[in-house]
Amino acid sequence: MAEKIEINAMGDACPIPVVKTMKALKALGGAGTVVTSVDNQTAVKNVTRMATGKGCAISTEQVGDKEWRLTITADKAVDVAEGEPESATCEVEPTGKFVVQVSSEVMGVGDDALGHKLMKSFFYALTQLDELPQTILLYNGGAHLTCEGSSCLDDIKGLADQGVEVLTCGTCLDHYGITDTLAVGEVTNMYVIAQKLSDASRVVRP
Amino acid sequence: MRKPSLVMTFPTTAAAMSCEELCGKRGLGGRMIPVPAQISAGCGLAWKAAPEDRGAYEAALSEAGVPFEAMTVVELLEFVR
């Protein structure tokens, strides 16, 4: 009769569920089953990817609000190299709350003429990403970029057309006397900026 | 939506910036972009234009003495406006 090993990886952060499961698959030494319990979707995906990569069949059952049982079946000995479980890595799922924070008209410090070109390139590159940002926040010198005459305006308008929220600091627009020239997105305040930054899972600063 | 674009690459960043200035003065279309990954994994600035304008760009750059490396047609993502 094929062996069965149960692994409790509840409460374990990645990559521990993968490490434990891979060690159990090695311990089977032949055909058998490993049943791993985990408490998050990231672990489900990472254990599934590992098991599939090892040629095992896998079935997943959600048995509670935050409990999944992964049944991994091997029809022969699973090839696990010495030290392989310990070197396992995990992919963390992006949550999609990706915010771009722009605090200057230029990208980087040094030559401002180059910095303008780099910023223009950065906004173009944003338009080419598979996943667009949820929000672009612009303040201080960055406020100029959403106003008439900005070399980045077409790309920022394109991003806004695709559903990207574009928010420019009202205090900054007022300070530079350019409020009337805002050409894309909405005016915002520091409370919203603080909220958007604190809610973001990732903040990208050019 | 991806569309074919003519992408000009340059030996230096200064040459790319000269191209932008030249195109502005002569009313040639196009825009500056980072060199697309399809052309090079390196870092650099390139000029993106319509493929049918290749001849006009070659003539203008040569006449103005702005050095360029290559002109390549690549499919680039375009937002629907």
PDB file of C-alpha atoms in Angstrom:
ATOM      1  CA  MET A   1       0.000   0.000   0.000  1.00  0.00           C
ATOM      2  CA  ALA A   2       1.345   3.422  -0.948  1.00  0.00           C
ATOM      3  CA  GLU A   3       2.515   5.620   1.898  1.00  0.00           C
ATOM      4  CA  LYS A   4       0.629   8.754   2.982  1.00  0.00           C
ATOM      5  CA  ILE A   5       2.252  11.691   4.796  1.00  0.00           C
ATOM      6  CA  GLU A   6       0.259  14.535   6.332  1.00  0.00           C
ATOM      7  CA  ILE A   7       1.894  17.960   6.577  1.00  0.00           C
ATOM      8  CA  ASN A   8       0.538  20.783   8.669  1.00  0.00           C
ATOM      9  CA  ALA A   9       1.739  24.047   7.170  1.00  0.00           C
ATOM     10  CA  MET A  10      -1.003  26.187   8.726  1.00  0.00           C
ATOM     11  CA  GLY A  11       0.424  29.525   9.811  1.00  0.00           C
ATOM     12  CA  ASP A  12       3.634  28.949   7.871  1.00  0.00           C
ATOM     13  CA  ALA A  13       4.841  31.779   5.696  1.00  0.00           C
ATOM     14  CA  CYS A  14       6.138  31.059   2.228  1.00  0.00           C
ATOM     15  CA  PRO A  15       8.293  29.220   1.291  1.00  0.00           C
ATOM     16  CA  ILE A  16       7.906  26.927   4.346  1.00  0.00           C
ATOM     17  CA  PRO A  17       4.815  25.058   2.998  1.00  0.00           C
ATOM     18  CA  VAL A  18       6.760  24.347  -0.207  1.00  0.00           C
ATOM     19  CA  VAL A  19       9.846  23.222   1.754  1.00  0.00           C
ATOM     20  CA  LYS A  20       7.836  20.894   4.022  1.00  0.00           C
ATOM     21  CA  THR A  21       5.894  19.391   1.121  1.00  0.00           C
ATOM     22  CA  MET A  22       8.994  18.820  -0.981  1.00  0.00           C
ATOM     23  CA  LYS A  23      10.747  17.108   1.962  1.00  0.00           C
ATOM     24  CA  ALA A  24       7.694  14.864   2.440  1.00  0.00           C
ATOM     25  CA  LEU A  25       7.646  13.948  -1.264  1.00  0.00           C
ATOM     26  CA  LYS A  26      11.311  12.964  -0.978  1.00  0.00           C
ATOM     27  CA  ALA A  27      10.577  10.964   2.188  1.00  0.00           C
ATOM     28  CA  LEU A  28       7.919   8.919   0.349  1.00  0.00           C
ATOM     29  CA  GLY A  29      10.735   7.226  -1.549  1.00  0.00           C
ATOM     30  CA  GLY A  30       8.252   5.864  -4.092  1.00  0.00           C
ATOM     31  CA  ALA A  31       4.586   6.107  -5.023  1.00  0.00           C
ATOM     32  CA  GLY A  32       2.453   7.730  -2.364  1.00  0.00           C
ATOM     33  CA  THR A  33       0.497  10.739  -1.224  1.00  0.00           C
ATOM     34  CA  VAL A  34       1.315  13.917   0.666  1.00  0.00           C
ATOM     35  CA  VAL A  35      -1.554  15.901   2.130  1.00  0.00           C
ATOM     36  CA  THR A  36      -0.539  19.464   3.005  1.00  0.00           C
ATOM     37  CA  SER A  37      -2.757  21.872   4.923  1.00  0.00           C
ATOM     38  CA  VAL A  38      -2.173  25.587   4.338  1.00  0.00           C
ATOM     39  CA  ASP A  39      -3.964  28.783   5.313  1.00  0.00           C
ATOM     40  CA  ASN A  40      -3.412  31.104   2.363  1.00  0.00           C
ATOM     41  CA  GLN A  41      -3.913  31.183  -1.398  1.00  0.00           C
ATOM     42  CA  THR A  42      -0.293  32.116  -2.086  1.00  0.00           C
ATOM     43  CA  ALA A  43       0.835  28.860  -0.447  1.00  0.00           C
ATOM     44  CA  VAL A  44      -1.787  26.944  -2.474  1.00  0.00           C
ATOM     45  CA  LYS A  45      -0.395  28.347  -5.714  1.00  0.00           C
ATOM     46  CA  ASN A  46       3.252  27.859  -4.803  1.00  0.00           C
ATOM     47  CA  VAL A  47       2.827  24.272  -3.553  1.00  0.00           C
ATOM     48  CA  THR A  48       0.742  23.480  -6.644  1.00  0.00           C
ATOM     49  CA  ARG A  49       3.421  24.879  -8.939  1.00  0.00           C
ATOM     50  CA  MET A  50       6.142  22.893  -7.179  1.00  0.00           C
ATOM     51  CA  ALA A  51       4.144  19.628  -7.181  1.00  0.00           C
ATOM     52  CA  THR A  52       3.165  19.986 -10.830  1.00  0.00           C
ATOM     53  CA  GLY A  53       6.791  20.691 -11.692  1.00  0.00           C
ATOM     54  CA  LYS A  54       7.734  17.423  -9.969  1.00  0.00           C
ATOM     55  CA  GLY A  55       5.283  15.494 -12.144  1.00  0.00           C
ATOM     56  CA  CYS A  56       2.751  14.848  -9.359  1.00  0.00           C
ATOM     57  CA  ALA A  57      -1.024  14.985  -9.579  1.00  0.00           C
ATOM     58  CA  ILE A  58      -2.606  17.503  -7.209  1.00  0.00           C
ATOM     59  CA  SER A  59      -6.106  18.207  -6.006  1.00  0.00           C
ATOM     60  CA  THR A  60      -7.119  21.146  -3.823  1.00  0.00           C
ATOM     61  CA  GLU A  61     -10.006  21.298  -1.379  1.00  0.00           C
ATOM     62  CA  GLN A  62     -10.990  24.383   0.594  1.00  0.00           C
ATOM     63  CA  VAL A  63     -12.081  23.062   3.969  1.00  0.00           C
ATOM     64  CA  GLY A  64     -12.506  26.330   5.841  1.00  0.00           C
ATOM     65  CA  ASP A  65     -12.483  30.099   5.504  1.00  0.00           C
ATOM     66  CA  LYS A  66      -8.713  30.059   5.571  1.00  0.00           C
ATOM     67  CA  GLU A  67      -7.817  26.401   5.218  1.00  0.00           C
ATOM     68  CA  TRP A  68      -6.952  24.428   2.130  1.00  0.00           C
ATOM     69  CA  ARG A  69      -5.946  20.757   1.882  1.00  0.00           C
ATOM     70  CA  LEU A  70      -3.679  19.891  -1.009  1.00  0.00           C
ATOM     71  CA  THR A  71      -3.516  16.222  -1.922  1.00  0.00           C
ATOM     72  CA  ILE A  72      -0.391  15.492  -3.918  1.00  0.00           C
ATOM     73  CA  THR A  73      -0.090  12.068  -5.482  1.00  0.00           C
ATOM     74  CA  ALA A  74       3.156  10.635  -6.811  1.00  0.00           C
ATOM     75  CA  ASP A  75       3.048   7.462  -8.904  1.00  0.00           C
ATOM     76  CA  LYS A  76       6.775   6.882  -8.469  1.00  0.00           C
ATOM     77  CA  ALA A  77       9.715   8.211  -6.435  1.00  0.00           C
ATOM     78  CA  VAL A  78       9.949  12.000  -6.697  1.00  0.00           C
ATOM     79  CA  ASP A  79      13.355  13.328  -7.673  1.00  0.00           C
ATOM     80  CA  VAL A  80      14.381  15.907  -5.053  1.00  0.00           C
ATOM     81  CA  ALA A  81      18.018  17.008  -5.056  1.00  0.00           C
ATOM     82  CA  GLU A  82      20.074  17.474  -1.884  1.00  0.00           C
ATOM     83  CA  GLY A  83      19.381  20.980  -0.541  1.00  0.00           C
ATOM     84  CA  GLU A  84      16.589  21.625  -3.076  1.00  0.00           C
ATOM     85  CA  PRO A  85      13.793  22.043  -0.507  1.00  0.00           C
ATOM     86  CA  GLU A  86      15.818  24.609   1.439  1.00  0.00           C
ATOM     87  CA  SER A  87      16.442  26.673  -1.685  1.00  0.00           C
ATOM     88  CA  ALA A  88      12.747  26.803  -2.692  1.00  0.00           C
ATOM     89  CA  THR A  89      11.428  30.256  -3.474  1.00  0.00           C
ATOM     90  CA  CYS A  90       7.926  31.624  -3.705  1.00  0.00           C
ATOM     91  CA  GLU A  91       6.094  33.997  -5.946  1.00  0.00           C
ATOM     92  CA  VAL A  92       4.036  36.546  -4.079  1.00  0.00           C
ATOM     93  CA  GLU A  93       0.866  37.499  -5.895  1.00  0.00           C
ATOM     94  CA  PRO A  94       0.701  41.204  -6.661  1.00  0.00           C
ATOM     95  CA  THR A  95      -2.482  42.655  -5.242  1.00  0.00           C
ATOM     96  CA  GLY A  96      -2.908  45.175  -8.018  1.00  0.00           C
ATOM     97  CA  LYS A  97      -2.731  48.239  -5.790  1.00  0.00           C
ATOM     98  CA  PHE A  98       0.238  49.697  -7.544  1.00  0.00           C
ATOM     99  CA  VAL A  99       0.746  53.437  -7.095  1.00  0.00           C
ATOM    100  CA  VAL A 100       3.196  55.675  -8.943  1.00  0.00           C
ATOM    101  CA  GLN A 101       4.472  58.572  -6.866  1.00  0.00           C
ATOM    102  CA  VAL A 102       5.951  61.495  -8.828  1.00  0.00           C
ATOM    103  CA  SER A 103       7.558  64.280  -6.807  1.00  0.00           C
ATOM    104  CA  SER A 104       9.562  66.046  -9.486  1.00  0.00           C
ATOM    105  CA  GLU A 105       9.397  67.123 -13.118  1.00  0.00           C
ATOM    106  CA  VAL A 106      12.647  65.281 -13.731  1.00  0.00           C
ATOM    107  CA  MET A 107      13.762  61.713 -13.189  1.00  0.00           C
ATOM    108  CA  GLY A 108      16.874  61.442 -11.099  1.00  0.00           C
ATOM    109  CA  VAL A 109      19.406  63.984  -9.926  1.00  0.00           C
ATOM    110  CA  GLY A 110      22.113  65.433 -12.159  1.00  0.00           C
ATOM    111  CA  ASP A 111      21.397  66.892 -15.577  1.00  0.00           C
ATOM    112  CA  ASP A 112      17.838  68.266 -15.609  1.00  0.00           C
ATOM    113  CA  ALA A 113      17.657  68.244 -19.416  1.00  0.00           C
ATOM    114  CA  LEU A 114      18.356  64.513 -19.296  1.00  0.00           C
ATOM    115  CA  GLY A 115      16.014  64.157 -16.321  1.00  0.00           C
ATOM    116  CA  HIS A 116      13.133  65.562 -18.392  1.00  0.00           C
ATOM    117  CA  LYS A 117      13.803  63.072 -21.183  1.00  0.00           C
ATOM    118  CA  LEU A 118      14.002  60.229 -18.684  1.00  0.00           C
ATOM    119  CA  MET A 119      10.681  61.214 -17.104  1.00  0.00           C
ATOM    120  CA  LYS A 120       9.051  61.338 -20.526  1.00  0.00           C
ATOM    121  CA  SER A 121      10.487  57.883 -21.243  1.00  0.00           C
ATOM    122  CA  PHE A 122       9.259  56.619 -17.893  1.00  0.00           C
ATOM    123  CA  PHE A 123       5.642  57.572 -18.609  1.00  0.00           C
ATOM    124  CA  TYR A 124       5.859  55.974 -22.050  1.00  0.00           C
ATOM    125  CA  ALA A 125       7.260  52.811 -20.457  1.00  0.00           C
ATOM    126  CA  LEU A 126       4.334  52.790 -17.996  1.00  0.00           C
ATOM    127  CA  THR A 127       1.946  52.644 -20.961  1.00  0.00           C
ATOM    128  CA  GLN A 128       3.717  49.480 -22.148  1.00  0.00           C
ATOM    129  CA  LEU A 129       3.347  47.555 -18.876  1.00  0.00           C
ATOM    130  CA  ASP A 130       1.096  44.477 -18.732  1.00  0.00           C
ATOM    131  CA  GLU A 131      -0.351  45.775 -15.481  1.00  0.00           C
ATOM    132  CA  LEU A 132      -1.082  49.497 -15.340  1.00  0.00           C
ATOM    133  CA  PRO A 133      -0.868  51.399 -12.061  1.00  0.00           C
ATOM    134  CA  GLN A 134      -4.051  51.960 -10.117  1.00  0.00           C
ATOM    135  CA  THR A 135      -3.130  55.557  -9.290  1.00  0.00           C
ATOM    136  CA  ILE A 136      -0.525  58.151 -10.223  1.00  0.00           C
ATOM    137  CA  LEU A 137       0.108  60.775  -7.535  1.00  0.00           C
ATOM    138  CA  LEU A 138       1.892  63.954  -8.562  1.00  0.00           C
ATOM    139  CA  TYR A 139       3.094  66.608  -6.163  1.00  0.00           C
ATOM    140  CA  ASN A 140       5.607  69.444  -5.797  1.00  0.00           C
ATOM    141  CA  GLY A 141       7.513  69.711  -9.128  1.00  0.00           C
ATOM    142  CA  GLY A 142       5.655  66.629 -10.365  1.00  0.00           C
ATOM    143  CA  ALA A 143       2.482  68.738 -10.547  1.00  0.00           C
ATOM    144  CA  HIS A 144       3.806  70.372 -13.731  1.00  0.00           C
ATOM    145  CA  LEU A 145       3.569  67.044 -15.561  1.00  0.00           C
ATOM    146  CA  THR A 146      -0.248  66.989 -15.644  1.00  0.00           C
ATOM    147  CA  CYS A 147      -0.516  70.573 -16.885  1.00  0.00           C
ATOM    148  CA  GLU A 148      -0.627  72.079 -20.355  1.00  0.00           C
ATOM    149  CA  GLY A 149       2.762  72.126 -22.027  1.00  0.00           C
ATOM    150  CA  SER A 150       4.019  68.985 -20.275  1.00  0.00           C
ATOM    151  CA  SER A 151       5.949  66.659 -22.525  1.00  0.00           C
ATOM    152  CA  CYS A 152       4.417  63.706 -20.624  1.00  0.00           C
ATOM    153  CA  LEU A 153       0.832  64.859 -21.087  1.00  0.00           C
ATOM    154  CA  ASP A 154      -0.151  62.564 -23.968  1.00  0.00           C
ATOM    155  CA  ASP A 155       1.030  59.463 -22.124  1.00  0.00           C
ATOM    156  CA  ILE A 156      -0.632  60.506 -18.864  1.00  0.00           C
ATOM    157  CA  LYS A 157      -3.880  61.188 -20.743  1.00  0.00           C
ATOM    158  CA  GLY A 158      -3.575  57.766 -22.362  1.00  0.00           C
ATOM    159  CA  LEU A 159      -3.132  56.141 -18.958  1.00  0.00           C
ATOM    160  CA  ALA A 160      -6.140  58.066 -17.602  1.00  0.00           C
ATOM    161  CA  ASP A 161      -8.204  56.897 -20.589  1.00  0.00           C
ATOM    162  CA  GLN A 162      -7.289  53.332 -19.639  1.00  0.00           C
ATOM    163  CA  GLY A 163      -8.700  53.821 -16.136  1.00  0.00           C
ATOM    164  CA  VAL A 164      -5.611  54.934 -14.236  1.00  0.00           C
ATOM    165  CA  GLU A 165      -6.513  57.453 -11.535  1.00  0.00           C
ATOM    166  CA  VAL A 166      -4.396  60.601 -11.944  1.00  0.00           C
ATOM    167  CA  LEU A 167      -4.265  62.861  -8.895  1.00  0.00           C
ATOM    168  CA  THR A 168      -2.315  66.111  -8.646  1.00  0.00           C
ATOM    169  CA  CYS A 169      -1.664  67.972  -5.397  1.00  0.00           C
ATOM    170  CA  GLY A 170      -3.843  71.086  -5.228  1.00  0.00           C
ATOM    171  CA  THR A 171      -1.494  72.948  -2.888  1.00  0.00           C
ATOM    172  CA  CYS A 172       1.311  72.397  -5.376  1.00  0.00           C
ATOM    173  CA  LEU A 173      -0.734  73.568  -8.377  1.00  0.00           C
ATOM    174  CA  ASP A 174      -1.635  76.689  -6.416  1.00  0.00           C
ATOM    175  CA  HIS A 175       1.940  77.290  -5.291  1.00  0.00           C
ATOM    176  CA  TYR A 176       3.242  77.204  -8.860  1.00  0.00           C
ATOM    177  CA  GLY A 177       0.250  79.211 -10.161  1.00  0.00           C
ATOM    178  CA  ILE A 178      -0.703  76.495 -12.652  1.00  0.00           C
ATOM    179  CA  THR A 179      -4.101  75.383 -11.311  1.00  0.00           C
ATOM    180  CA  ASP A 180      -5.885  76.688 -14.407  1.00  0.00           C
ATOM    181  CA  THR A 181      -3.640  74.699 -16.709  1.00  0.00           C
ATOM    182  CA  LEU A 182      -4.339  71.248 -15.232  1.00  0.00           C
ATOM    183  CA  ALA A 183      -5.049  69.128 -18.303  1.00  0.00           C
ATOM    184  CA  VAL A 184      -5.623  65.610 -16.985  1.00  0.00           C
ATOM    185  CA  GLY A 185      -6.973  63.940 -13.874  1.00  0.00           C
ATOM    186  CA  GLU A 186      -8.236  65.468 -10.665  1.00  0.00           C
ATOM    187  CA  VAL A 187      -6.950  67.832  -7.986  1.00  0.00           C
ATOM    188  CA  THR A 188      -6.314  66.164  -4.653  1.00  0.00           C
ATOM    189  CA  ASN A 189      -5.169  66.955  -1.130  1.00  0.00           C
ATOM    190  CA  MET A 190      -2.658  65.575   1.340  1.00  0.00           C
ATOM    191  CA  TYR A 191      -5.213  63.372   3.132  1.00  0.00           C
ATOM    192  CA  VAL A 192      -5.976  61.535  -0.073  1.00  0.00           C
ATOM    193  CA  ILE A 193      -2.276  61.322  -0.975  1.00  0.00           C
ATOM    194  CA  ALA A 194      -1.490  59.867   2.468  1.00  0.00           C
ATOM    195  CA  GLN A 195      -4.406  57.415   2.181  1.00  0.00           C
ATOM    196  CA  LYS A 196      -3.477  56.251  -1.319  1.00  0.00           C
ATOM    197  CA  LEU A 197       0.157  55.734  -0.329  1.00  0.00           C
ATOM    198  CA  SER A 198      -0.720  53.872   2.855  1.00  0.00           C
ATOM    199  CA  ASP A 199      -3.219  51.627   1.007  1.00  0.00           C
ATOM    200  CA  ALA A 200      -0.769  50.789  -1.783  1.00  0.00           C
ATOM    201  CA  SER A 201       0.844  47.370  -1.810  1.00  0.00           C
ATOM    202  CA  ARG A 202       3.582  48.730  -4.029  1.00  0.00           C
ATOM    203  CA  VAL A 203       4.793  52.289  -4.576  1.00  0.00           C
ATOM    204  CA  VAL A 204       6.882  53.059  -7.633  1.00  0.00           C
ATOM    205  CA  ARG A 205       8.955  56.230  -7.632  1.00  0.00           C
ATOM    206  CA  PRO A 206      10.695  57.291 -10.862  1.00  0.00           C
TER     207      PRO A 206
ATOM    208  CA  MET B   1      -3.401  47.193 -29.742  1.00  0.00           C
ATOM    209  CA  ARG B   2       0.079  46.766 -31.229  1.00  0.00           C
ATOM    210  CA  LYS B   3       1.102  48.676 -34.332  1.00  0.00           C
ATOM    211  CA  PRO B   4       4.300  48.664 -36.393  1.00  0.00           C
ATOM    212  CA  SER B   5       6.531  51.608 -35.543  1.00  0.00           C
ATOM    213  CA  LEU B   6       9.845  52.776 -36.930  1.00  0.00           C
ATOM    214  CA  VAL B   7      12.330  52.924 -34.065  1.00  0.00           C
ATOM    215  CA  MET B   8      15.605  54.792 -34.522  1.00  0.00           C
ATOM    216  CA  THR B   9      18.464  54.083 -32.169  1.00  0.00           C
ATOM    217  CA  PHE B  10      21.482  56.268 -31.565  1.00  0.00           C
ATOM    218  CA  PRO B  11      25.097  55.797 -30.478  1.00  0.00           C
ATOM    219  CA  THR B  12      24.704  58.332 -27.643  1.00  0.00           C
ATOM    220  CA  THR B  13      21.955  59.917 -25.545  1.00  0.00           C
ATOM    221  CA  ALA B  14      23.087  63.300 -26.854  1.00  0.00           C
ATOM    222  CA  ALA B  15      22.409  62.128 -30.425  1.00  0.00           C
ATOM    223  CA  ALA B  16      18.895  61.026 -29.430  1.00  0.00           C
ATOM    224  CA  MET B  17      18.292  64.449 -27.906  1.00  0.00           C
ATOM    225  CA  SER B  18      19.641  66.124 -31.067  1.00  0.00           C
ATOM    226  CA  CYS B  19      17.174  64.065 -33.111  1.00  0.00           C
ATOM    227  CA  GLU B  20      14.307  65.306 -30.945  1.00  0.00           C
ATOM    228  CA  GLU B  21      15.427  68.913 -31.420  1.00  0.00           C
ATOM    229  CA  LEU B  22      15.829  68.405 -35.162  1.00  0.00           C
ATOM    230  CA  CYS B  23      12.403  66.805 -35.534  1.00  0.00           C
ATOM    231  CA  GLY B  24      10.830  69.663 -33.579  1.00  0.00           C
ATOM    232  CA  LYS B  25      12.469  72.283 -35.795  1.00  0.00           C
ATOM    233  CA  ARG B  26      11.567  70.522 -39.035  1.00  0.00           C
ATOM    234  CA  GLY B  27       8.055  69.585 -38.030  1.00  0.00           C
ATOM    235  CA  LEU B  28       8.754  65.874 -38.400  1.00  0.00           C
ATOM    236  CA  GLY B  29       6.469  63.682 -36.336  1.00  0.00           C
ATOM    237  CA  GLY B  30       7.410  61.073 -33.797  1.00  0.00           C
ATOM    238  CA  ARG B  31       8.419  60.963 -30.189  1.00  0.00           C
ATOM    239  CA  MET B  32      11.179  59.906 -27.852  1.00  0.00           C
ATOM    240  CA  ILE B  33      10.832  56.533 -26.136  1.00  0.00           C
ATOM    241  CA  PRO B  34      13.126  54.206 -24.200  1.00  0.00           C
ATOM    242  CA  VAL B  35      14.753  51.657 -26.524  1.00  0.00           C
ATOM    243  CA  PRO B  36      12.215  48.792 -26.740  1.00  0.00           C
ATOM    244  CA  ALA B  37      13.252  45.403 -25.363  1.00  0.00           C
ATOM    245  CA  GLN B  38      12.640  43.881 -28.822  1.00  0.00           C
ATOM    246  CA  ILE B  39      15.648  45.848 -30.100  1.00  0.00           C
ATOM    247  CA  SER B  40      18.032  45.821 -27.168  1.00  0.00           C
ATOM    248  CA  ALA B  41      18.115  44.768 -23.551  1.00  0.00           C
ATOM    249  CA  GLY B  42      20.278  47.796 -22.897  1.00  0.00           C
ATOM    250  CA  CYS B  43      19.287  51.236 -21.670  1.00  0.00           C
ATOM    251  CA  GLY B  44      18.924  54.085 -24.085  1.00  0.00           C
ATOM    252  CA  LEU B  45      16.654  56.598 -25.749  1.00  0.00           C
ATOM    253  CA  ALA B  46      15.166  56.011 -29.170  1.00  0.00           C
ATOM    254  CA  TRP B  47      12.928  57.908 -31.583  1.00  0.00           C
ATOM    255  CA  LYS B  48       9.597  56.376 -32.565  1.00  0.00           C
ATOM    256  CA  ALA B  49       7.974  57.372 -35.842  1.00  0.00           C
ATOM    257  CA  ALA B  50       5.741  56.115 -38.628  1.00  0.00           C
ATOM    258  CA  PRO B  51       7.418  53.403 -40.764  1.00  0.00           C
ATOM    259  CA  GLU B  52       6.470  55.213 -44.000  1.00  0.00           C
ATOM    260  CA  ASP B  53       8.540  58.251 -42.946  1.00  0.00           C
ATOM    261  CA  ARG B  54      11.822  56.324 -42.905  1.00  0.00           C
ATOM    262  CA  GLY B  55      13.242  58.101 -45.976  1.00  0.00           C
ATOM    263  CA  ALA B  56      12.490  61.555 -44.587  1.00  0.00           C
ATOM    264  CA  TYR B  57      14.248  60.730 -41.312  1.00  0.00           C
ATOM    265  CA  GLU B  58      17.295  59.239 -43.000  1.00  0.00           C
ATOM    266  CA  ALA B  59      17.648  62.373 -45.142  1.00  0.00           C
ATOM    267  CA  ALA B  60      17.105  64.795 -42.264  1.00  0.00           C
ATOM    268  CA  LEU B  61      19.510  63.057 -39.888  1.00  0.00           C
ATOM    269  CA  SER B  62      22.199  62.717 -42.534  1.00  0.00           C
ATOM    270  CA  GLU B  63      21.880  66.330 -43.606  1.00  0.00           C
ATOM    271  CA  ALA B  64      22.054  67.576 -40.009  1.00  0.00           C
ATOM    272  CA  GLY B  65      24.945  65.247 -39.176  1.00  0.00           C
ATOM    273  CA  VAL B  66      23.070  63.501 -36.345  1.00  0.00           C
ATOM    274  CA  PRO B  67      24.520  59.992 -36.065  1.00  0.00           C
ATOM    275  CA  PHE B  68      22.103  57.088 -35.725  1.00  0.00           C
ATOM    276  CA  GLU B  69      22.719  53.393 -35.289  1.00  0.00           C
ATOM    277  CA  ALA B  70      19.748  51.647 -36.826  1.00  0.00           C
ATOM    278  CA  MET B  71      16.166  52.021 -37.984  1.00  0.00           C
ATOM    279  CA  THR B  72      14.002  49.044 -37.091  1.00  0.00           C
ATOM    280  CA  VAL B  73      10.302  48.385 -37.447  1.00  0.00           C
ATOM    281  CA  VAL B  74       8.835  46.832 -34.295  1.00  0.00           C
ATOM    282  CA  GLU B  75       5.311  46.211 -33.016  1.00  0.00           C
ATOM    283  CA  LEU B  76       4.597  48.553 -30.121  1.00  0.00           C
ATOM    284  CA  LEU B  77       1.571  48.812 -27.901  1.00  0.00           C
ATOM    285  CA  GLU B  78      -0.634  51.802 -28.728  1.00  0.00           C
ATOM    286  CA  PHE B  79      -3.421  52.987 -26.509  1.00  0.00           C
ATOM    287  CA  VAL B  80      -6.739  53.437 -28.242  1.00  0.00           C
ATOM    288  CA  ARG B  81      -7.609  57.075 -27.798  1.00  0.00           C
TER     289      ARG B  81
END
